[in-house]
Structure formats: structure tokens, C-alpha cells
Coordinates of C-alpha atoms (C1' of nucleotides) in Angstrom, one line a residue:
Chain A
M1 CA -19.3 -16.7 -9.4
Q2 CA -15.9 -15.7 -9.4
D3 CA -14.3 -13.5 -6.9
G4 CA -10.7 -12.8 -5.5
E5 CA -10.4 -9.2 -6.6
A6 CA -9.5 -8.2 -3.2
L7 CA -7.9 -11.2 -2.5
T8 CA -4.9 -10.8 -4.7
E9 CA -4.6 -7.6 -2.8
W10 CA -4.1 -8.2 0.8
Q11 CA -2.5 -11.5 -0.3
A12 CA 0.4 -9.2 -1.7
A13 CA -0.1 -6.6 0.6
S14 CA 1.4 -8.1 3.7
S15 CA 4.7 -9.6 3.1
D16 CA 4.0 -12.1 0.3
E17 CA 6.0 -15.0 1.7
E18 CA 5.0 -18.5 1.7
R19 CA 1.8 -19.6 0.5
P20 CA 1.5 -23.4 1.7
A21 CA -1.6 -24.4 0.2
N22 CA -5.1 -23.5 1.0
S23 CA -5.3 -25.3 3.7
R24 CA -6.9 -23.8 7.3
E25 CA -6.6 -20.0 8.1
K26 CA -6.2 -18.3 11.1
G27 CA -9.1 -16.8 12.7
L28 CA -6.8 -13.8 13.5
N29 CA -5.9 -13.3 9.2
R30 CA -9.2 -14.1 8.4
A31 CA -10.7 -11.3 10.7
L32 CA -8.2 -8.7 8.9
H33 CA -9.4 -10.3 5.6
I34 CA -12.8 -8.9 6.9
L35 CA -11.7 -5.4 7.8
E36 CA -9.7 -5.2 4.6
F37 CA -12.7 -6.1 3.0
L38 CA -15.0 -3.8 4.4
H39 CA -12.3 -0.8 3.6
A40 CA -12.5 -1.8 0.3
T41 CA -16.6 -2.1 -0.1
Q42 CA -16.6 1.1 1.7
R43 CA -20.5 -0.1 3.0
A44 CA -22.6 -2.6 5.1
I45 CA -22.4 -6.1 3.7
G46 CA -24.0 -9.5 4.4
I47 CA -22.3 -12.1 5.8
G48 CA -22.7 -14.5 3.4
E49 CA -21.8 -12.3 1.0
L50 CA -18.8 -11.6 2.9
A51 CA -17.8 -15.2 2.9
K52 CA -18.4 -15.4 -0.4
G53 CA -16.0 -12.6 -1.0
L54 CA -13.5 -14.1 1.1
N55 CA -14.3 -17.5 0.0
A56 CA -14.0 -18.3 3.7
P57 CA -16.0 -20.8 5.3
R58 CA -19.5 -19.8 6.5
S59 CA -19.8 -20.9 9.6
T60 CA -16.4 -19.8 10.6
T61 CA -17.2 -16.4 9.2
Y62 CA -20.4 -16.2 11.0
T63 CA -18.0 -16.7 14.2
L64 CA -15.7 -14.2 13.3
V65 CA -18.3 -11.6 13.1
R66 CA -19.8 -12.5 16.4
E67 CA -17.0 -12.1 17.8
L68 CA -15.6 -9.0 16.6
V69 CA -19.3 -7.5 16.9
G70 CA -18.7 -8.4 20.3
A71 CA -15.8 -6.6 20.7
G72 CA -16.8 -2.9 19.0
L73 CA -14.9 -3.2 16.1
L74 CA -18.0 -4.0 13.9
E75 CA -21.4 -3.1 13.8
M76 CA -24.6 -4.8 12.8
A77 CA -26.3 -2.5 10.4
G78 CA -29.6 -1.1 10.3
D79 CA -31.7 -3.7 8.4
G80 CA -30.4 -6.4 10.3
N81 CA -27.9 -8.7 9.3
R82 CA -25.3 -6.8 7.3
V83 CA -22.0 -5.5 9.1
Y84 CA -19.8 -2.8 8.9
F85 CA -17.3 -1.1 10.9
G86 CA -17.8 -0.4 14.4
K87 CA -17.4 2.4 16.9
K88 CA -14.5 1.0 18.4
L89 CA -12.6 1.2 15.2
Y90 CA -13.3 5.1 15.6
L91 CA -12.3 5.2 18.9
Y92 CA -8.4 3.4 17.9
G93 CA -8.4 5.4 15.0
M94 CA -9.2 8.6 16.7
A95 CA -6.2 7.7 19.6
Y96 CA -3.6 6.5 16.7
M97 CA -4.5 10.5 15.7
R98 CA -4.0 12.0 18.4
G99 CA -0.7 10.5 19.2
N100 CA 0.3 11.4 15.8
D101 CA 1.9 14.9 15.3
L102 CA 2.5 14.8 11.9
L103 CA -0.9 13.3 11.1
R104 CA -3.0 15.8 13.9
R105 CA -0.8 19.3 12.3
G106 CA -0.9 17.3 8.7
R107 CA -4.6 17.7 8.6
Q108 CA -4.7 21.3 9.8
E109 CA -2.9 22.3 7.3
V110 CA -4.4 20.7 4.8
D111 CA -7.4 22.4 6.0
T112 CA -6.2 25.5 6.4
L113 CA -4.4 25.4 2.5
S114 CA -7.6 24.3 1.0
R115 CA -10.0 27.3 2.7
E116 CA -7.0 29.6 1.6
T117 CA -6.6 29.0 -2.0
G118 CA -10.6 27.4 -2.4
E119 CA -8.7 24.3 -4.3
T120 CA -9.0 20.6 -2.6
S121 CA -6.2 19.5 -1.0
E122 CA -5.1 16.3 0.3
L123 CA -2.4 14.6 2.9
C124 CA -1.2 11.6 1.3
M125 CA 1.3 8.6 2.8
L126 CA 2.3 5.0 2.0
Q127 CA 0.3 2.8 3.2
S128 CA 1.3 -1.3 2.5
G129 CA 3.0 -0.3 -0.7
R130 CA -0.1 1.7 -1.8
Y131 CA -0.7 5.7 -1.9
T132 CA -3.3 6.8 0.4
I133 CA -5.2 9.5 1.4
V134 CA -5.2 10.0 4.7
H135 CA -6.7 13.4 5.0
S136 CA -8.7 15.1 2.0
S137 CA -10.5 18.7 2.0
P138 CA -12.5 19.4 -0.5
G139 CA -11.7 23.3 -2.3
T140 CA -14.8 25.9 -2.8
R141 CA -15.3 25.4 -6.5
P142 CA -18.6 24.8 -7.8
F143 CA -17.4 21.5 -9.7
R144 CA -15.0 20.4 -6.8
I145 CA -12.8 17.2 -7.1
S146 CA -13.0 15.6 -4.3
S147 CA -11.7 12.0 -2.8
A148 CA -12.7 10.4 0.1
T149 CA -10.1 9.6 2.7
G150 CA -8.7 6.1 2.6
L151 CA -8.6 6.1 -0.6
Q152 CA -6.4 3.9 -2.3
I153 CA -4.8 4.7 -5.9
P154 CA -1.6 3.0 -7.8
L155 CA 1.2 5.5 -7.1
P156 CA 1.8 5.9 -10.7
W157 CA -1.2 7.6 -11.3
T158 CA 0.1 10.5 -8.9
A159 CA 2.0 13.4 -8.3
S160 CA 2.2 12.2 -4.7
G161 CA 3.7 8.8 -5.5
R162 CA 6.3 9.8 -7.6
L163 CA 7.6 11.9 -4.3
L164 CA 7.0 9.2 -1.9
L165 CA 9.1 6.9 -3.5
A166 CA 12.0 9.5 -4.2
G167 CA 14.6 8.0 -1.5
L168 CA 13.7 3.9 -3.3
D169 CA 16.2 2.3 -5.3
R170 CA 15.2 0.7 -8.6
N171 CA 14.9 -2.6 -7.1
R172 CA 12.5 -1.4 -4.4
I173 CA 10.3 0.5 -6.7
E174 CA 9.6 -2.3 -9.2
A175 CA 8.9 -4.3 -6.7
M176 CA 6.4 -2.2 -5.3
I177 CA 4.6 -1.5 -8.9
S178 CA 2.4 -4.0 -10.4
R179 CA 1.6 -4.2 -13.9
D180 CA -2.0 -2.8 -14.0
D181 CA -0.4 0.2 -11.6
L182 CA 0.9 1.3 -14.7
V183 CA -1.9 1.3 -16.7
L184 CA -4.3 4.6 -16.2
P185 CA -7.9 5.4 -15.7
D186 CA -8.0 5.8 -19.5
G187 CA -5.7 2.9 -20.6
R188 CA -2.8 4.6 -21.5
K189 CA 0.3 2.9 -20.4
I190 CA 2.9 4.9 -18.6
D191 CA 6.4 3.7 -19.1
L192 CA 8.4 2.4 -16.0
D193 CA 11.5 4.0 -16.7
D194 CA 10.0 7.1 -17.4
F195 CA 8.5 6.9 -13.8
I196 CA 11.5 6.0 -12.4
D197 CA 13.2 8.8 -14.3
D198 CA 9.9 11.5 -13.4
I199 CA 10.7 10.0 -9.2
A200 CA 14.5 10.8 -9.7
K201 CA 13.5 14.2 -11.1
A202 CA 11.1 15.4 -8.2
R203 CA 13.8 14.1 -5.7
V204 CA 15.6 16.9 -6.7
T205 CA 13.5 19.2 -7.4
G206 CA 11.4 18.6 -4.2
Y207 CA 7.9 18.7 -5.7
C208 CA 5.9 17.5 -8.4
V209 CA 3.4 18.1 -10.9
T210 CA 1.4 16.0 -12.8
S211 CA -1.0 16.4 -15.7
G212 CA -4.5 14.7 -16.3
L213 CA -3.1 11.1 -15.3
V214 CA -6.3 9.8 -13.1
D215 CA -8.6 12.2 -15.1
A216 CA -8.5 14.6 -18.3
Y217 CA -9.6 17.6 -16.1
T218 CA -6.9 18.0 -13.1
K219 CA -3.8 18.7 -12.5
C220 CA -1.9 17.4 -9.6
L221 CA 0.5 19.3 -7.4
A222 CA 2.6 17.8 -4.6
A223 CA 5.4 18.3 -2.0
P224 CA 6.8 16.4 0.4
V225 CA 7.0 16.0 4.1
F226 CA 10.2 15.1 5.8
S227 CA 10.3 12.7 9.0
A228 CA 13.7 12.8 9.1
P229 CA 16.4 14.4 7.0
G230 CA 15.8 12.6 3.6
K231 CA 12.9 10.9 5.1
I232 CA 9.5 11.7 2.9
E233 CA 6.7 10.6 5.1
A234 CA 4.0 12.2 3.6
T235 CA 2.7 14.3 0.9
M236 CA 0.8 17.4 0.8
C237 CA -0.9 18.3 -2.5
L238 CA -3.5 20.2 -4.2
V239 CA -5.8 19.1 -7.0
V240 CA -6.6 21.8 -9.5
P241 CA -8.4 22.0 -12.7
I242 CA -6.1 21.2 -15.8
D243 CA -6.3 25.0 -17.4
T244 CA -4.9 26.5 -14.2
S245 CA -2.1 29.1 -15.5
D246 CA 1.2 28.4 -15.3
E247 CA 1.6 31.0 -12.8
R248 CA -0.9 30.4 -10.4
T249 CA 0.0 27.1 -10.8
G250 CA 3.5 28.2 -9.8
E251 CA 2.0 30.3 -7.0
L252 CA 0.6 27.6 -5.5
V253 CA 3.7 25.0 -5.8
A254 CA 5.7 28.0 -3.8
L255 CA 2.8 27.7 -0.8
L256 CA 2.1 24.5 -0.8
R257 CA 6.0 23.7 -0.8
D258 CA 6.1 26.0 2.1
R259 CA 3.3 24.3 4.1
A260 CA 4.7 21.0 3.6
A261 CA 8.2 22.3 4.6
R262 CA 6.3 23.6 7.8
L263 CA 5.4 19.9 8.8
S264 CA 8.6 18.2 7.9
I265 CA 10.7 17.8 11.8
P266 CA 14.3 18.5 10.5
Chain B
M1 CA 4.8 -6.8 40.0
Q2 CA 1.3 -7.1 40.1
D3 CA -0.6 -6.1 36.9
G4 CA -4.3 -7.4 36.1
E5 CA -6.0 -3.6 36.3
A6 CA -6.9 -3.9 32.6
L7 CA -7.9 -7.3 32.8
T8 CA -10.8 -7.3 34.9
E9 CA -12.0 -4.4 32.4
W10 CA -12.2 -6.0 28.9
Q11 CA -13.0 -9.4 30.6
A12 CA -16.7 -8.3 32.1
A13 CA -17.1 -6.0 28.8
S14 CA -17.3 -8.6 26.2
S15 CA -20.1 -10.7 26.9
D16 CA -19.2 -12.2 30.4
E17 CA -20.3 -15.8 30.0
E18 CA -17.8 -18.8 30.4
R19 CA -14.3 -19.3 32.1
P20 CA -13.2 -22.4 31.4
A21 CA -10.2 -21.7 33.5
N22 CA -7.3 -20.0 32.1
S23 CA -6.1 -22.0 29.2
R24 CA -5.3 -21.3 25.7
E25 CA -6.4 -18.1 24.8
K26 CA -7.8 -18.2 21.2
G27 CA -5.4 -15.9 18.8
L28 CA -7.9 -13.1 18.0
N29 CA -8.7 -12.4 21.2
R30 CA -5.4 -12.0 22.6
A31 CA -5.4 -8.9 19.4
L32 CA -8.4 -7.7 20.8
H33 CA -7.0 -7.5 24.3
I34 CA -3.8 -5.9 22.7
L35 CA -6.0 -3.5 21.1
E36 CA -8.3 -2.6 24.4
F37 CA -4.9 -2.3 26.4
L38 CA -3.3 0.1 24.0
H39 CA -6.8 2.1 24.2
A40 CA -6.2 2.1 28.3
T41 CA -2.8 3.0 28.3
Q42 CA -3.2 5.9 25.5
R43 CA 0.8 5.6 24.4
A44 CA 3.1 2.8 23.0
I45 CA 4.1 0.0 24.9
G46 CA 7.0 -2.3 24.7
I47 CA 6.1 -6.1 23.6
G48 CA 7.3 -7.2 27.0
E49 CA 5.3 -4.8 29.0
L50 CA 2.5 -5.3 26.9
A51 CA 2.5 -9.4 27.8
K52 CA 2.7 -8.7 31.3
G53 CA 0.1 -6.7 31.0
L54 CA -2.2 -9.1 29.6
N55 CA -0.6 -11.7 31.3
A56 CA 0.1 -13.4 27.7
P57 CA 2.5 -15.5 27.0
R58 CA 5.7 -13.8 26.1
S59 CA 6.4 -15.9 22.5
T60 CA 2.6 -15.5 21.5
T61 CA 2.5 -11.8 22.0
Y62 CA 5.5 -11.5 20.1
T63 CA 3.9 -13.3 17.1
L64 CA 0.7 -11.4 17.3
V65 CA 2.1 -8.3 17.4
R66 CA 3.9 -9.3 14.5
E67 CA 1.0 -9.8 12.6
L68 CA -0.6 -6.9 13.5
V69 CA 2.0 -4.7 12.9
G70 CA 2.1 -6.2 9.2
A71 CA -1.6 -5.5 8.6
G72 CA -0.5 -1.9 9.7
L73 CA -3.3 -2.2 12.5
L74 CA -0.5 -1.7 15.1
E75 CA 2.9 0.4 14.5
M76 CA 6.2 0.2 16.2
A77 CA 6.7 4.1 17.8
G78 CA 9.5 6.0 17.5
D79 CA 12.6 4.4 19.3
G80 CA 12.3 0.7 18.3
N81 CA 10.3 -1.5 20.6
R82 CA 7.6 0.3 21.3
V83 CA 3.5 -0.5 19.3
Y84 CA 1.1 1.7 19.1
F85 CA -1.9 2.1 17.0
G86 CA -1.6 2.3 13.2
K87 CA -2.4 3.7 10.6
K88 CA -5.4 1.6 9.2
L89 CA -6.8 1.6 12.6
Y90 CA -7.2 5.3 11.3
L91 CA -9.0 4.5 7.9
Y92 CA -10.8 2.3 9.4
G93 CA -12.1 4.8 11.7
M94 CA -12.7 7.6 9.2
A95 CA -14.5 4.7 7.1
Y96 CA -17.0 4.3 10.2
M97 CA -17.5 8.1 10.7
R98 CA -18.2 8.4 6.9
G99 CA -20.8 5.6 6.8
N100 CA -22.4 7.1 10.0
D101 CA -25.5 10.1 9.6
L102 CA -25.2 10.8 13.4
L103 CA -21.6 10.9 14.2
R104 CA -20.8 13.2 11.0
R105 CA -23.7 15.3 12.0
G106 CA -23.2 15.3 15.2
R107 CA -19.4 16.6 15.7
Q108 CA -20.2 19.4 13.6
E109 CA -23.2 20.4 15.9
V110 CA -20.6 20.1 19.0
D111 CA -18.1 21.9 17.2
T112 CA -20.4 24.8 16.2
L113 CA -22.3 24.3 19.9
S114 CA -18.6 25.1 21.6
R115 CA -18.2 27.7 19.0
E116 CA -20.9 29.6 19.9
T117 CA -21.1 29.0 23.4
G118 CA -17.4 29.0 24.4
E119 CA -18.4 26.1 26.5
T120 CA -16.9 22.7 26.3
S121 CA -19.5 20.7 24.4
E122 CA -19.3 17.0 23.7
L123 CA -21.2 14.1 22.0
C124 CA -21.5 11.0 24.1
M125 CA -22.6 7.4 23.6
L126 CA -23.1 3.9 25.0
Q127 CA -20.1 1.7 24.3
S128 CA -19.9 -1.5 25.6
G129 CA -21.9 -1.0 28.6
R130 CA -20.0 2.7 29.7
Y131 CA -20.4 6.0 28.8
T132 CA -18.1 6.9 26.2
I133 CA -17.0 10.7 24.8
V134 CA -17.0 10.6 21.5
H135 CA -16.4 13.8 20.3
S136 CA -15.5 17.1 22.0
S137 CA -14.9 20.5 21.1
P138 CA -12.8 22.7 24.0
G139 CA -14.3 25.8 25.2
T140 CA -12.5 29.1 24.8
R141 CA -12.6 29.9 28.4
P142 CA -9.1 30.7 29.6
F143 CA -9.0 27.5 32.1
R144 CA -10.6 25.0 30.0
I145 CA -12.1 21.9 31.0
S146 CA -11.1 19.2 27.9
S147 CA -11.1 15.6 27.7
A148 CA -10.1 13.3 25.6
T149 CA -12.2 11.4 22.9
G150 CA -12.8 7.6 23.6
L151 CA -12.3 8.4 27.3
Q152 CA -14.3 6.0 29.1
I153 CA -16.3 7.1 32.3
P154 CA -18.5 5.3 34.7
L155 CA -21.9 6.1 34.1
P156 CA -23.3 7.4 37.3
W157 CA -21.0 10.1 37.3
T158 CA -22.6 11.8 34.0
A159 CA -25.7 13.7 32.9
S160 CA -25.6 11.8 29.9
G161 CA -25.2 8.0 31.9
R162 CA -28.7 9.2 33.4
L163 CA -30.4 10.2 29.8
L164 CA -28.3 7.3 28.2
L165 CA -29.7 4.6 30.5
A166 CA -33.3 6.2 30.3
G167 CA -35.5 3.7 28.7
L168 CA -33.9 0.7 29.8
D169 CA -35.4 -1.4 32.7
R170 CA -34.4 -1.9 36.4
N171 CA -32.4 -5.2 35.9
R172 CA -30.8 -4.0 32.5
I173 CA -29.3 -0.8 34.7
E174 CA -28.3 -2.6 37.6
A175 CA -26.4 -5.1 35.3
M176 CA -24.6 -2.1 33.9
I177 CA -23.6 -0.6 37.0
S178 CA -20.5 -2.3 39.0
R179 CA -19.9 -1.5 42.6
D180 CA -17.1 0.7 42.1
D181 CA -18.9 3.1 39.5
L182 CA -21.3 4.4 42.5
V183 CA -18.3 5.7 44.2
L184 CA -17.2 9.4 43.0
P185 CA -13.2 10.2 42.8
D186 CA -13.5 12.5 46.0
G187 CA -15.0 9.2 47.8
R188 CA -18.3 9.8 48.0
K189 CA -21.2 6.7 47.5
I190 CA -24.1 7.5 44.5
D191 CA -27.2 5.6 46.0
L192 CA -28.6 3.4 43.8
D193 CA -32.0 4.3 44.3
D194 CA -31.2 7.8 44.3
F195 CA -29.6 7.3 41.0
I196 CA -32.5 5.0 39.4
D197 CA -34.9 7.9 40.3
D198 CA -32.3 10.5 38.7
I199 CA -33.1 8.1 35.2
A200 CA -36.5 8.2 35.5
K201 CA -36.9 12.2 36.2
A202 CA -34.5 12.9 32.6
R203 CA -36.4 10.4 31.0
V204 CA -39.9 12.4 31.4
T205 CA -37.6 16.0 31.3
G206 CA -35.7 15.5 28.0
Y207 CA -32.4 16.7 29.8
C208 CA -30.1 16.1 32.8
V209 CA -28.1 18.8 35.1
T210 CA -25.6 17.6 37.1
S211 CA -23.1 19.9 39.8
G212 CA -19.8 18.7 41.0
L213 CA -19.8 15.2 40.4
V214 CA -17.0 14.2 38.5
D215 CA -15.0 17.3 40.1
A216 CA -16.0 20.0 42.3
Y217 CA -15.8 22.8 39.8
T218 CA -18.5 21.8 36.8
K219 CA -21.6 21.3 36.1
C220 CA -22.8 19.1 33.5
L221 CA -26.0 19.7 31.1
A222 CA -26.9 16.8 29.0
A223 CA -29.6 16.6 26.3
P224 CA -30.6 13.2 24.3
V225 CA -30.2 12.1 21.1
F226 CA -32.7 9.8 19.3
S227 CA -32.4 7.3 16.9
A228 CA -35.8 6.2 16.6
P229 CA -39.0 7.1 19.0
G230 CA -37.8 6.7 22.6
K231 CA -34.4 5.2 21.8
I232 CA -31.9 7.1 22.6
E233 CA -28.3 6.9 21.1
A234 CA -26.2 9.3 21.8
T235 CA -26.0 12.8 24.2
M236 CA -25.2 16.1 23.6
C237 CA -23.6 17.9 26.7
L238 CA -22.3 20.9 27.7
V239 CA -19.3 21.5 30.8
V240 CA -19.5 24.3 32.5
P241 CA -18.5 26.1 35.2
I242 CA -20.5 25.0 38.6
D243 CA -21.3 28.8 39.4
T244 CA -22.9 29.1 35.8
S245 CA -26.0 31.2 36.8
D246 CA -29.4 29.5 36.8
E247 CA -30.5 32.2 34.2
R248 CA -27.7 31.1 31.8
T249 CA -27.9 27.5 32.4
G250 CA -31.4 27.4 31.7
E251 CA -30.5 29.1 28.1
L252 CA -28.1 26.9 27.4
V253 CA -30.2 23.7 28.4
A254 CA -33.2 25.3 25.8
L255 CA -30.3 25.8 23.2
L256 CA -28.9 22.0 23.8
R257 CA -32.2 20.5 23.6
D258 CA -32.6 22.1 20.3
R259 CA -29.5 21.0 19.3
A260 CA -29.6 17.9 20.1
A261 CA -33.5 17.5 18.9
R262 CA -32.0 18.7 15.1
L263 CA -29.7 15.8 15.4
S264 CA -32.6 13.1 16.2
I265 CA -34.0 11.2 13.5
P266 CA -37.5 11.0 14.1
Chain C
dA12 C1' -47.7 -25.3 -3.4
dA13 C1' -43.3 -26.4 -5.0
dC14 C1' -38.8 -24.8 -6.1
dG15 C1' -34.5 -23.0 -5.3
dA16 C1' -31.7 -20.1 -3.0
dT17 C1' -30.2 -17.7 1.7
dT18 C1' -29.7 -16.9 6.4
dG19 C1' -28.6 -18.6 11.2
dT20 C1' -26.9 -22.3 14.2
dC21 C1' -25.0 -26.7 15.8
dT22 C1' -22.4 -30.8 15.6
dC23 C1' -18.0 -33.4 15.1
dT24 C1' -13.0 -34.3 13.2
dT25 C1' -8.1 -33.0 12.7
dA26 C1' -4.7 -29.7 11.2
dC27 C1' -2.3 -26.4 13.5
dA28 C1' -1.6 -22.3 16.6
dA29 C1' -0.8 -21.2 21.4
dG30 C1' 2.0 -21.3 24.4
dA31 C1' 6.1 -23.4 27.6
dG32 C1' 10.6 -23.4 27.7
dA33 C1' 15.4 -22.7 26.0
dC34 C1' 18.7 -20.1 23.8
dG35 C1' 22.2 -16.2 22.7
dT36 C1' 22.2 -11.2 23.2
dA37 C1' 21.9 -6.5 24.9
dT38 C1' 21.1 -3.9 28.6
dG39 C1' 22.1 -1.7 33.2
dT40 C1' 24.3 -2.0 38.1
dA41 C1' 26.5 -3.8 41.8
Chain D
dT17 C1' 34.3 -9.0 36.2
dA18 C1' 30.4 -10.9 37.2
dC19 C1' 25.0 -10.9 37.8
dA20 C1' 20.1 -9.6 37.2
dT21 C1' 16.7 -8.3 34.0
dA22 C1' 15.1 -7.4 29.5
dC23 C1' 15.0 -8.4 24.4
dG24 C1' 13.9 -11.0 20.3
dT25 C1' 13.8 -15.7 18.2
dC26 C1' 13.7 -20.7 17.3
dT27 C1' 11.6 -25.5 18.8
dC28 C1' 8.6 -28.8 20.2
dT29 C1' 4.0 -30.4 21.7
dT30 C1' -0.6 -30.7 22.8
dG31 C1' -5.2 -28.5 23.2
dT32 C1' -8.2 -26.6 20.8
dA33 C1' -10.3 -23.9 17.0
dA34 C1' -11.2 -24.0 11.8
dG35 C1' -13.6 -26.1 8.6
dA36 C1' -17.0 -29.5 6.7
dG37 C1' -21.1 -30.5 6.2
dA38 C1' -26.5 -31.1 8.1
dC39 C1' -30.4 -28.9 9.7
dA40 C1' -34.4 -26.1 10.5
dA41 C1' -36.3 -21.7 8.9
dT42 C1' -37.3 -17.8 5.5
dC43 C1' -37.7 -16.1 2.0
dG44 C1' -38.5 -14.7 -3.2
dT45 C1' -40.3 -16.8 -7.7
dT46 C1' -42.9 -19.7 -10.8

DNA sequence: AACGATTGTCTCTTACAAGAGACGTATGTA
DNA sequence: TACATACGTCTCTTGTAAGAGACAATCGTT
């Protein structure tokens, strides 16, 4: 009957200031939590379940869902009493993309890069303190390594994470990394100092390669995209089999850095 | 100094029930209005301007924008005091797309169709009582007719509109069409009865062609996409030069109907 | 048929957010 | 230098929406 897995998440994410108690919540916040929750579950969910998952009062949840459905941000899913994201969100999202040069061009670059190399390619950004895959294009390998857009992963697990944090001072980095983030899926633990060293190293070399972190079979190559001199706004990355030769890896890194540089503003 | 152009819009759109007065507004509603407003303006906008545009109190608007920015639904735009849609909306939008077969497959069909024919192709749906371009792929003509995703147009102006309303009875149709919707951009007025006849005709023939409605240079071909027997969920359409020969038009309609049928469920 | 669990709607209370407005600052322009 | 507008933050009040809980209707299970 316990829940609260998703709770801690956004509670911390959105400017973790005060927590007076657990009295009345503002409707808007509840609504935002609903959206986050759906984003986490990635599928339609019953309203009762939703209320339980957010531990929000049932009556309130019904009201809010009704309003959000009315506004088109949510839709009732096929069978009748489940809800998921609505068309409006798609439209808003497309509007965001249209207004965002980096994203629009980045998506294209990623698509062509994965077509050219045959490897899985991704565009990544920092989103509320977490590493986020903003766009990904699967490679052409028989067993391709693919990951969904919008997926959020702890920063220390990835090569991109190391680049995205380059330029931040130690305090800010520590603030962004939780204890759990340093534990890899297979149970190994990353040393915080090593991680911070990696970040510094990535900062000067201008790229980053990690091997067998999220899983044992892949290597991750990343290069920074700058939105202003020194400001890393995003990364482009390639996910390749871990047994890729050093030579090919080198070639891919060079290509990747070139494309990422093309995306950069200054 | 007048504003309120956008006001009427959503006021009517979202279940136009009560209007007690103009007393206090719920925060969530205000937030939804902000999103709608940004969707209408299609560009970043100052907070003051936003408050004026929605005629919402300034202090409230500041608070809400701060919360929405914090949640990532909005972002402060480049220069500093303007806001627009945020990354979160993009991520939610992509999640919607992933979970929506029709949309995902529809986008692909539209892209290939426009590549094959060289004409502008679109996927359209009914969204809160209005005709909405959900995805569009520009043709390869030198002067191509393109329109943005998310654009909303009065139903009577389009071929798709006639199909999307097929299956609804006269009362429901009348309820969806406002006086202004019947007036074309060039000032001509469409007769409501003619429009309803067109709908009935489109329903039986299974496609619809209109000429020179939104502008004088284009013809619009549309075919229905069914989500269940008799239920039209969307339309695929082609926008071609008005002087396209009858023969080619016929070919295109046949192709279009085929592709739309492929998208349909039953 | 009797049971518990879940769903959707409704009513009523009160804690609290929406809003009015004052304030200090940063503009631009006469 | 004054003047008029816009910006961003703060305080205080009160109208109202969040929430507790009761209710009837459906389930699936024994």
C-alpha cells in the first residue's frame, strides 16, 4: 500500500524550499503532479490509481482530471476510465519545438548521424536536474539499443551527464546528485570524486566516452553543444556496442564532435 | 488598449456553462488560459503583456508564471522577461505521440504521401470543436503551400471540416459553428444549409474536395480516417494548386482514400 | 446472496490562494 | 530634470476551492 516513489521525485525537483506540512495543496500543483506522474508511468492510468499514486484526495483528483480533460491536456483512454496525455500537449509540444532552433536542428542532426553511422544517436539535455533524452534515433543494427524520448536517467550513469555538468562548481554538482544516482543498475557504486574528476576531464577534452555503465554491452560517446561560449546546452551522443574498436570509436567521436559543433551557436 | 480577442475563444471552447460574474478565477484555469494564449500568439511574450491579454491581475500572473516555469511547462525566453512553452511540454507531447497509434502512423503516412505526390499533405483532427492541423508535410513545389502544425481554422473553410462533421446530427453541427466561421477570409459567406448538404454528401461519397475556400489558389482534397465503424477520428488531406486537372485530382483522391483507409482501424 | 473493493457524484467546511494595491526600480521621452 | 510607463516583489483580506466523507452503483470473489 505504500507509494511515494514518484513523490520524492518532483518534490525535490521543483525548488525544494519549504514543506510546511502536508496540508492543502494548490490545485495547479496537483495538476502538475498528475502530468509528472503520467510521464513517469508512460501509460494510461485509472483515476483512483492516480489519486493513490499521488496520495491526493480522490474527490479532488476527479475534479482536476475533469478539468484537464476538458482543456484537452488529458484524454480518457480507450476503455473508459483511464487517463493519459491529451492532444493539446502534443500541439503545445510541437509549438515548443518550432520555436526552438536548437531542438529543431538537433533532431535533424541526430537523425542524419544515426543514418550515416548506423548507430543509435541521441540529443540530450539537462531537465530539472536530470539527464534527459530529448530525441533519439535508433541505429540499423540487428539488435539495436534504443531508448525512449523523455527518458530520465541519473547523470553519473552517462557520458553526456559528465559533459552537461562541466562548468558547474563542485557544490552545484553535489547538490544535483543524490546518493542513489551514484549506484549503477548492476549495483556498482561510482565514487563522487571520480565522477567530478571525469567532469573536469570532459570539460577540457571536449568529449566523453564511458563503457559499460548503464549496461554491460554498450559504450557511450558524447560531445557538447554550446548555446554560448562555455555554456553547454545539450549533448549529442552515440550508443555503440562495447566491443567497438578503438579506431572506429575515435572516428565516431571525431564525427560526433564535428556535428555537435555545427549545432553550437557561437 | 482593448484586448480580449483571445478571451472569447477559450471561454467558449472549454464547456461554456456558467459565468457567475468575473470574480476570482481558479489558479489552474488561469494557467490553462496562459497556455492557450501562448499557443495562439505562437511566440514568447512578456508577463505584463500576458496579464493584459488575459485580463488577469498582474500579481497573480507573475505567481503563476513562476510556478509554471519552475515546473518546466514554460521557459523564460532569451532576452529575459518573456515566456514561452517549455521543454516539459515537448516531452509530454512526445509521450502522447508515442502512446497514440493513429497519430504516430498518421504522421508517417502523411510524410510519405507528400514525398510521393510532391504536394502538401496534412493530418487533421477535431480539437475542442475546431479543425486542427495535427501534422503537415510540405510539398516539393517551388511555391509551396505550407501551414503550421497546431493551426486552427473554422470547420466550414475546409474539405476536412466537412468530413470530420459527417455522422453528427444537424443540431450538433450548428452548435459547433459560429456565425463568423461561415465567413471566408475574402468576405464571402457560406450558407449553413449548403454546408450541411456538403457534409451529408461527403459522408456518402467517402471523400471531399473544395476549391478556393481559404484562398483563391488552392484546392483541398480530404479523405476520412476511421477509428471505429462509422466514427471519423481524423482526415488526411492534400493541398494542391487550384488549376490541377480533373484527371490528376481524381488520381490523387484515389491515392489519398487508399492511404486514409490504411490508417483506419476496422 | 452476501461480501469487500472500486467507481463516480455530491455536500459542506475552512484553510488558503487569488487578487487589490502599494512600493521601489528601471526604463524611455519630453 | 521631471514625467509617464513598465517591471518585479510584497503585504493583507476575503471569497472560494481543496478536501473529508457520505452515498449509490458496479464490479469480482467466495
